Coordinates of C-alpha atoms in Angstrom, one line a residue:
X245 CA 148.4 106.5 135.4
X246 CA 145.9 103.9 135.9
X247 CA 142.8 106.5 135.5
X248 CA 144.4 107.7 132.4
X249 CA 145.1 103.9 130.6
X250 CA 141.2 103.9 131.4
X251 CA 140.3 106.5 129.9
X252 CA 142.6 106.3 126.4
X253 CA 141.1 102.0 126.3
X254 CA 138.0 103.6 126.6
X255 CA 138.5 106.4 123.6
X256 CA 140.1 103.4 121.5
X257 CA 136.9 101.6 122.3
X258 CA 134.7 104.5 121.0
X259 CA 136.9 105.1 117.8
X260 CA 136.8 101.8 116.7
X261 CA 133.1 101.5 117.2
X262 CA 132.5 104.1 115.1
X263 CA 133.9 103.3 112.5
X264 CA 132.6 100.0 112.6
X265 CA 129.4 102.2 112.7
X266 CA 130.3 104.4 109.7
X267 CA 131.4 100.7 107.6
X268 CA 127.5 99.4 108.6
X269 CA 125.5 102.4 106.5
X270 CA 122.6 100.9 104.3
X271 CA 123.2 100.5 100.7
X272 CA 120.3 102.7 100.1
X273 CA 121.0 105.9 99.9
X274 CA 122.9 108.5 102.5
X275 CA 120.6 111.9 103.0
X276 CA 122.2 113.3 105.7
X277 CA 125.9 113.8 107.2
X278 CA 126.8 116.6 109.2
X279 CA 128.1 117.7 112.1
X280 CA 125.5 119.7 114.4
X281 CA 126.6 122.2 117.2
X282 CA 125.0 119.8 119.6
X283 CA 125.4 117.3 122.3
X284 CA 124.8 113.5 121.1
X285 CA 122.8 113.1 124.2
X286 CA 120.8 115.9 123.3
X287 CA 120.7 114.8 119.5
X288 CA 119.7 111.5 120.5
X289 CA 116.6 113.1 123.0
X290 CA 115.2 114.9 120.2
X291 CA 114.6 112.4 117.8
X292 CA 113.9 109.5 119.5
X293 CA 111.4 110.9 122.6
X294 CA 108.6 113.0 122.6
X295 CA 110.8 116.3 122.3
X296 CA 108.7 119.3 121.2
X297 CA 111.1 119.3 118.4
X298 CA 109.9 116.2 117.2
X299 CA 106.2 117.5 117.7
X300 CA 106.8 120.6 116.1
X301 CA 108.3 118.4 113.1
X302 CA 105.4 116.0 113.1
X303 CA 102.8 118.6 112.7
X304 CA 104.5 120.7 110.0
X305 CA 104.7 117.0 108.1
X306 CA 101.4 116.5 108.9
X307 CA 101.9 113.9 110.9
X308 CA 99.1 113.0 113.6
X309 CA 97.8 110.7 116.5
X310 CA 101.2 109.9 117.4
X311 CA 101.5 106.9 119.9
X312 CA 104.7 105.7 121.2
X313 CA 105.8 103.5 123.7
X314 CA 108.6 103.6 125.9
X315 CA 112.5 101.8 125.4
X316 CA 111.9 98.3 126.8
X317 CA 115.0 96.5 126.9
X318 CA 115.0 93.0 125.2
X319 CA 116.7 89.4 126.2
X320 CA 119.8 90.0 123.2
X321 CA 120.4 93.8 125.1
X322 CA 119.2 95.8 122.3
X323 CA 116.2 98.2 123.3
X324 CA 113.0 98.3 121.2
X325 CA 110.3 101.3 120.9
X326 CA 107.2 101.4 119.0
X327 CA 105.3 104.4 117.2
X328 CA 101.9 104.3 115.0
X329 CA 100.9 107.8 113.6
X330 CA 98.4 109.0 111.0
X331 CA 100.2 110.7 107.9
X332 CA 97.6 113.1 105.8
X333 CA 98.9 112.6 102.1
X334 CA 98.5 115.1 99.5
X335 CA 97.7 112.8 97.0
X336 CA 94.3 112.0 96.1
X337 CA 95.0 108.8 94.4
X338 CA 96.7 107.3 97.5
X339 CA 93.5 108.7 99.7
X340 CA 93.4 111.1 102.1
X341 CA 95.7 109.4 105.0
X342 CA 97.7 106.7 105.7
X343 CA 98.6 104.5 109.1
X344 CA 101.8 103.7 110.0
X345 CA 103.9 101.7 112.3
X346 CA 107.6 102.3 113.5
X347 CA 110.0 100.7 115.1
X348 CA 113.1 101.7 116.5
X349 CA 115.4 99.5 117.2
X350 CA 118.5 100.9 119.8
X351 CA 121.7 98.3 119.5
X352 CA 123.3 97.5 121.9
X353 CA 126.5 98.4 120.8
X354 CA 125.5 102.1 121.7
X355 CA 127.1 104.0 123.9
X356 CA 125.6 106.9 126.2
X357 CA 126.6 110.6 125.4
X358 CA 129.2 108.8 122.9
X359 CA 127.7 107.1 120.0
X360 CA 123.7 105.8 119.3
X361 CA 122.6 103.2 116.5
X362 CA 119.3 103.3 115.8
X363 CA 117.7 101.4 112.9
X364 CA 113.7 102.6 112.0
X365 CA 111.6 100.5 110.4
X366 CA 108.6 102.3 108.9
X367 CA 105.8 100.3 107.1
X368 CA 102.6 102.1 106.3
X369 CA 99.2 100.2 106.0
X370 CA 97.3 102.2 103.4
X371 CA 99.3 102.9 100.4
X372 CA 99.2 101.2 97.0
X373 CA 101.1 98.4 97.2
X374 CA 101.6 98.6 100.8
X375 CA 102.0 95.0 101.6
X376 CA 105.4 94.7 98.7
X377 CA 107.9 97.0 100.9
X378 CA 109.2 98.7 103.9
X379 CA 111.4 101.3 104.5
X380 CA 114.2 100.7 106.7
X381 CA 115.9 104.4 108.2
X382 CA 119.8 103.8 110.2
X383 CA 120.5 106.9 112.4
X384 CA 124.1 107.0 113.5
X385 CA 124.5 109.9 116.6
X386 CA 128.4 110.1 116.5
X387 CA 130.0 112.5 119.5
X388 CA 132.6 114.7 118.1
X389 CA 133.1 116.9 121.4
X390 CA 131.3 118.1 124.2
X391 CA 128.5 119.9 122.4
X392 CA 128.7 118.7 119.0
X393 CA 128.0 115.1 117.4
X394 CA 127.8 114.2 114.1
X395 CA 124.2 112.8 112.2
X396 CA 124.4 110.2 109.9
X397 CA 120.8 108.9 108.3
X398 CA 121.1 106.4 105.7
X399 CA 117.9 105.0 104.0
X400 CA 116.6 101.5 101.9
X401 CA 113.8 99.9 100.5
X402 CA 113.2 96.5 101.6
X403 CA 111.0 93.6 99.5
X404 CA 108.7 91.1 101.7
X405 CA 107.8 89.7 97.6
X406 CA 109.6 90.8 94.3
X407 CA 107.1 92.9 92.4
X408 CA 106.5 93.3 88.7
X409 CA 109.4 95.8 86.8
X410 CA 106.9 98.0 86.5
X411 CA 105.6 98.3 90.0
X412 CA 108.8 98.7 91.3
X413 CA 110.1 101.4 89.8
X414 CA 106.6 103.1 90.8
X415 CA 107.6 101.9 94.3
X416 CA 111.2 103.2 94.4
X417 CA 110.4 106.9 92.4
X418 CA 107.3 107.6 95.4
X419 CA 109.8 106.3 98.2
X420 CA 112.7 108.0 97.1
X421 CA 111.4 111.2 96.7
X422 CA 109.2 110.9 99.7
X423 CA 112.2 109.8 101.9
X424 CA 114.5 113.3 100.3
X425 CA 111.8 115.7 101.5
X426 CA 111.4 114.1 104.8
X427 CA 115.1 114.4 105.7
X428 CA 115.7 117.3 104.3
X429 CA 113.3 119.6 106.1
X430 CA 114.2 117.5 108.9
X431 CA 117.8 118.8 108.2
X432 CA 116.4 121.9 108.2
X433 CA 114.5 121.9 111.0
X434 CA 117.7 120.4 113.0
X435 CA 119.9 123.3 111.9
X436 CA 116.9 125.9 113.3
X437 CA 117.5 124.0 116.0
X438 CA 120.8 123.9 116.6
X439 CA 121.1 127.8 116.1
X440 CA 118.5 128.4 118.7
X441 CA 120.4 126.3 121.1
X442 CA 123.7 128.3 120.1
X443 CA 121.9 131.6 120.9
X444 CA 120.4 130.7 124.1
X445 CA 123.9 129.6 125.1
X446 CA 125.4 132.5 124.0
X447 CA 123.3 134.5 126.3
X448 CA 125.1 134.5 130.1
X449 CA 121.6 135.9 131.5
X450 CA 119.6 133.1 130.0
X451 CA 122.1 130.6 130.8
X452 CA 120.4 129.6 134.5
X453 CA 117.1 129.4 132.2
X454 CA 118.4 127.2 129.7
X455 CA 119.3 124.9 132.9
X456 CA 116.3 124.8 133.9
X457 CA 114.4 124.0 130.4
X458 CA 117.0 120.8 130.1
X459 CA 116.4 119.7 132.9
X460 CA 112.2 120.1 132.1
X461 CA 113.2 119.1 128.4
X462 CA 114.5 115.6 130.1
X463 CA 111.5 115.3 132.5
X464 CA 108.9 115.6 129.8
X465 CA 111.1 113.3 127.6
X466 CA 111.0 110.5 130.3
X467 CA 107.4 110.3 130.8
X468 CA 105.8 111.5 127.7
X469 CA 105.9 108.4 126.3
X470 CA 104.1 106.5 129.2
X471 CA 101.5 109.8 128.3
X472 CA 101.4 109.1 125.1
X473 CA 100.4 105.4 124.9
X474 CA 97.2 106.0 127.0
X475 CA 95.9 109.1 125.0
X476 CA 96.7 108.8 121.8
X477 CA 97.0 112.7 121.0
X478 CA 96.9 113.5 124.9
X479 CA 100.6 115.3 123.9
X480 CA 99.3 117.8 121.5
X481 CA 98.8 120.7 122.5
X482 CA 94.7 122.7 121.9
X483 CA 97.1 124.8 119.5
X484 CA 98.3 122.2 117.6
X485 CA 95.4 120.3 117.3
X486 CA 93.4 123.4 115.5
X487 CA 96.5 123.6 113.2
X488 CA 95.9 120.0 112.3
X489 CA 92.3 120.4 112.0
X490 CA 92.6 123.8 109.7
X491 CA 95.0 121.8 107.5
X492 CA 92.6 118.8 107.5
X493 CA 89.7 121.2 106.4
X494 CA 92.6 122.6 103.5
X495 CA 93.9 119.3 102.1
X496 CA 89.9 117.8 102.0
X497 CA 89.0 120.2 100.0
X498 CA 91.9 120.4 97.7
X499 CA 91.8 117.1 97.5
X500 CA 88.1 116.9 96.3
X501 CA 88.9 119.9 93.9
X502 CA 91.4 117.3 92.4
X503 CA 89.1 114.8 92.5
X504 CA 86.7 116.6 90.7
X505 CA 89.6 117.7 88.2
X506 CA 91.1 114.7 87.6
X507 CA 87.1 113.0 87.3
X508 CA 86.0 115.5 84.4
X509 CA 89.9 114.7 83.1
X510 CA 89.0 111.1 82.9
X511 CA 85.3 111.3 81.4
X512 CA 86.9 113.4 78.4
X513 CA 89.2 110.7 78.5
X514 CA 86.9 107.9 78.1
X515 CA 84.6 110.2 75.9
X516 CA 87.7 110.5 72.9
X517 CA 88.4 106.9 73.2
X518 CA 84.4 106.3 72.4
X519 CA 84.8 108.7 69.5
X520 CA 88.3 106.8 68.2
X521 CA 86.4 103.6 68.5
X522 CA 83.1 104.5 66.6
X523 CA 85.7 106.0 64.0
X524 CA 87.4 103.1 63.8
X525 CA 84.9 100.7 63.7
X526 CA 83.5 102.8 60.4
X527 CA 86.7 103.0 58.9
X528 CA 87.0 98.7 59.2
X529 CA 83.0 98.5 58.1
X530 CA 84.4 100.9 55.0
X531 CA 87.4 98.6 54.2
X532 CA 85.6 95.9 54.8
X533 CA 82.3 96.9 52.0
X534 CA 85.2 98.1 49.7
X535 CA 87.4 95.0 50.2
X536 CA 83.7 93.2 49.4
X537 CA 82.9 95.1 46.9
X538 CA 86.6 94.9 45.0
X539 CA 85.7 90.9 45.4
X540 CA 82.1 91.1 43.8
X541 CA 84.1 93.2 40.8
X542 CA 86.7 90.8 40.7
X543 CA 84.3 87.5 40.3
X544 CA 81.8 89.7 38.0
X545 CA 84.6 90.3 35.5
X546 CA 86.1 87.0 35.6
X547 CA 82.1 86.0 34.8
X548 CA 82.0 88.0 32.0
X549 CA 85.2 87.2 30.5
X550 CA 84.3 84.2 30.2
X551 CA 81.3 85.0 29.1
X552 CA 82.6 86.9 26.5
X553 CA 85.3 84.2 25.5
X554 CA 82.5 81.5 25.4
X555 CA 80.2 83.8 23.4
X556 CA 83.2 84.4 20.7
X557 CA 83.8 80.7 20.8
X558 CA 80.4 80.1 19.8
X559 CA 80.1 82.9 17.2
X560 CA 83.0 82.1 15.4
X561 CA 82.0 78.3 15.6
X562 CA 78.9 79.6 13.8
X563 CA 80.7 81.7 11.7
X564 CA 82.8 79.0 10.6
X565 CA 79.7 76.4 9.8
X566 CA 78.1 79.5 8.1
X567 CA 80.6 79.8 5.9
X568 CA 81.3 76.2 5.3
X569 CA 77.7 75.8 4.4
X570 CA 78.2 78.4 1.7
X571 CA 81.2 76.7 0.2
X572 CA 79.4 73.6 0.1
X573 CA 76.0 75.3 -1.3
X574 CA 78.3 77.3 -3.9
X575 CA 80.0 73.8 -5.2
X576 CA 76.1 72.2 -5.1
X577 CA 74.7 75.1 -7.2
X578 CA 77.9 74.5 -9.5
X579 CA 78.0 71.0 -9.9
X580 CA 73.9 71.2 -10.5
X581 CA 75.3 74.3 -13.1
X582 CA 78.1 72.1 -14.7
X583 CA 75.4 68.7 -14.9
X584 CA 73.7 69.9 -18.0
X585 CA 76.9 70.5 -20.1
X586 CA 78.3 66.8 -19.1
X587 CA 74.8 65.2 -20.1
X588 CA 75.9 67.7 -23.4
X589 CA 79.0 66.3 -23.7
X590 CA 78.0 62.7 -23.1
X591 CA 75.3 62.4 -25.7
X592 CA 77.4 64.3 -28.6
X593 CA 80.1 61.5 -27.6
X594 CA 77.6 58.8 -27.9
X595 CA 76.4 60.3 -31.2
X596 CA 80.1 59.3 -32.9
X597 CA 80.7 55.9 -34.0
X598 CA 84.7 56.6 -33.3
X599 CA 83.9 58.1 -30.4
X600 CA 81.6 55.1 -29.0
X601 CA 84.5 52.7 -30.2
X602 CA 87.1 54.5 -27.7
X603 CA 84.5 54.5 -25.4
X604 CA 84.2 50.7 -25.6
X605 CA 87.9 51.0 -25.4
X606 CA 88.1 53.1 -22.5
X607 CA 85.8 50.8 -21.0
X608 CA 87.7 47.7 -21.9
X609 CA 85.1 45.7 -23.7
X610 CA 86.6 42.2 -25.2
X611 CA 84.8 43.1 -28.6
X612 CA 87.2 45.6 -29.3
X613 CA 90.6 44.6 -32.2
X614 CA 91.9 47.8 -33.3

């Protein structure tokens, strides 16, 4: 009864961890949930030593110079492991590679064979705006029987400094996408995995065989980190270091044929922007002569205008004096006409003796009685 109090404390220990475990997923995003037909030990072997899973999975990303360093236990109980690798980008304006450094963090609220939390942090060295985020990967290994577990991989960007809008929205669509492909052909590769463990189990006759790999699965796992961290690539096989170099070769020389693309893409480019700007700039010299010109036309009629009205001023001035000077030379000639006949008239009325009295008269002479 006692053994059996154990063990059900023990499975209420479990449960409740994880769902504490499922409640602490990042607020990222969730890329992969599923239950996989194998052991959590097993689960947990394969991604987080040097499995040949994970060095089949590294090469096919083209990931290389893998260095890792053992679980070393820290003084708060959680266990810490390091890993720098080389990733060859496909990208030719991020540059050929990048460097990168991981660390996996183990809590210790982990359990063996029943539940692992793992948290990555992955920060790589060599990318635009490298030195504005991180990505930050939790792995939760769940046990759901003897040879299955559930995989739960939930995934956030992380800010050492706020960027510009701009920037980070290039940041987060590069990440994101980056981050789907990764986990989904790990997915992939997982469930290739998982049915090649299923098949081999299947099989009674290989059965002893499969034994035997585990155990050489578990030996290799053990020690190929010490391996690792004193050759850096000294757990690659001649094989998979030719495949690496082939695909080097391949992605250099796509990579200068988009170079070379994008180049000649660029001078035609900056060749139509020359043209836009010569046309411009003779399309502002235009307006500008016209907008000159229409100002010279402007101040060359308002010239003449008043020209004009100062020309019509004067004529009609002159006009006017001419025509005054006739009035006054018409009344001279008449008056030098009309100056005879009075002289006439005067010396007929000084002729008459009548006449020369009512002149007196007119004049008022005191000499004068009626």
């Amino acid at each position: 009864m006692l053994k059996r109090w154990r063990t059900c404390s023990c499975q209420l220990r479990i449960l409740c961890s994880q769902e504490n475990i499922l409640e602490k997923d990042l607020h990222g995003r969730l890329y992969i949930n599923r239950v996989f037909h194998i052991s959590a030990e097993r689960m947990f072997e394969l991604l987080f030593t040097s499995s040949r899973f994970m060095q089949r999975f590294s090469n096919s990303r083209n990931i290389i110079d893998v260095v890792s360093t053992p679980w070393n236990v820290e003084p708060g109980g959680d266990q810490l492991r390091t890993m720098t690798y080389t990733i060859v980008l496909n990208n030719p304006l991020t540059g050929k590679c990048t460097t990168a450094t991981e660390k996996q963090r183990l809590y210790k609220e982990s359990r063996e064979a029943q539940f692992y939390l793992v948290d990555a942090e992955v920060l790589t060295h060599d990318v635009p705006y490298h030195d504005y985020f991180y990505t930050l990967n939790r792995y939760c290994i769940i046990r759901s029987s003897k040879q299955k577990c559930r995989l739960r991989v939930s995934t956030d960007l992380k800010y050492k400094k706020q960027p510009w809008a701009i920037i980070k929205s290039l940041i987060e669509k590069n990440s994101w996408s980056s981050l789907a492909d990764y986990f989904k052909q790990l997915e992939s590769d997982l469930l290739m995995e998982e049915s090649a463990v299923n098949q081999s189990m299947e099989d009674p006759g290989k059965l002893t065989g499969l034994r035997r790999r585990r155990r050489t699965f578990n030996r290799t796992a053990e020690t190929a980190p010490k391996l690792s961290s004193q050759r850096p690539s000294g757990d690659m096989s001649l094989e998979a270091k030719g495949d690496i170099t082939g695909k080097k070769k391949e992605i250099e020389s796509c990579n200068t044929v988009l170079v070379v693309v994008m180049s000649i893409f660029l001078l035609l480019l900056v060749l139509l922007n020359v043209m836009l700007f010569l046309k411009l700039s003779k399309i502002e010299y235009a307006a500008q002569s016209f907008y000159r010109l229409h100002l010279q036309e402007e101040k060359s009629l308002n010239l003449a205008s008043d020209m004009v009205s100062r020309e019509e001023a004067v004529q009609k001035s002159k006009g006017q004096a001419h025509r005054l000077k006739g009035v006054l030379r018409d009344s001279i000639v008449m008056l030098e006409q009309s100056h005879p006949s009075h002289m006439g008239l005067l010396k007929s009325f000084l002729r008459c003796p009548q006449r020369k009295k009512s002149i007196d008269w007119i004049r008022g002479e005191p000499g004068f009685s009626g």
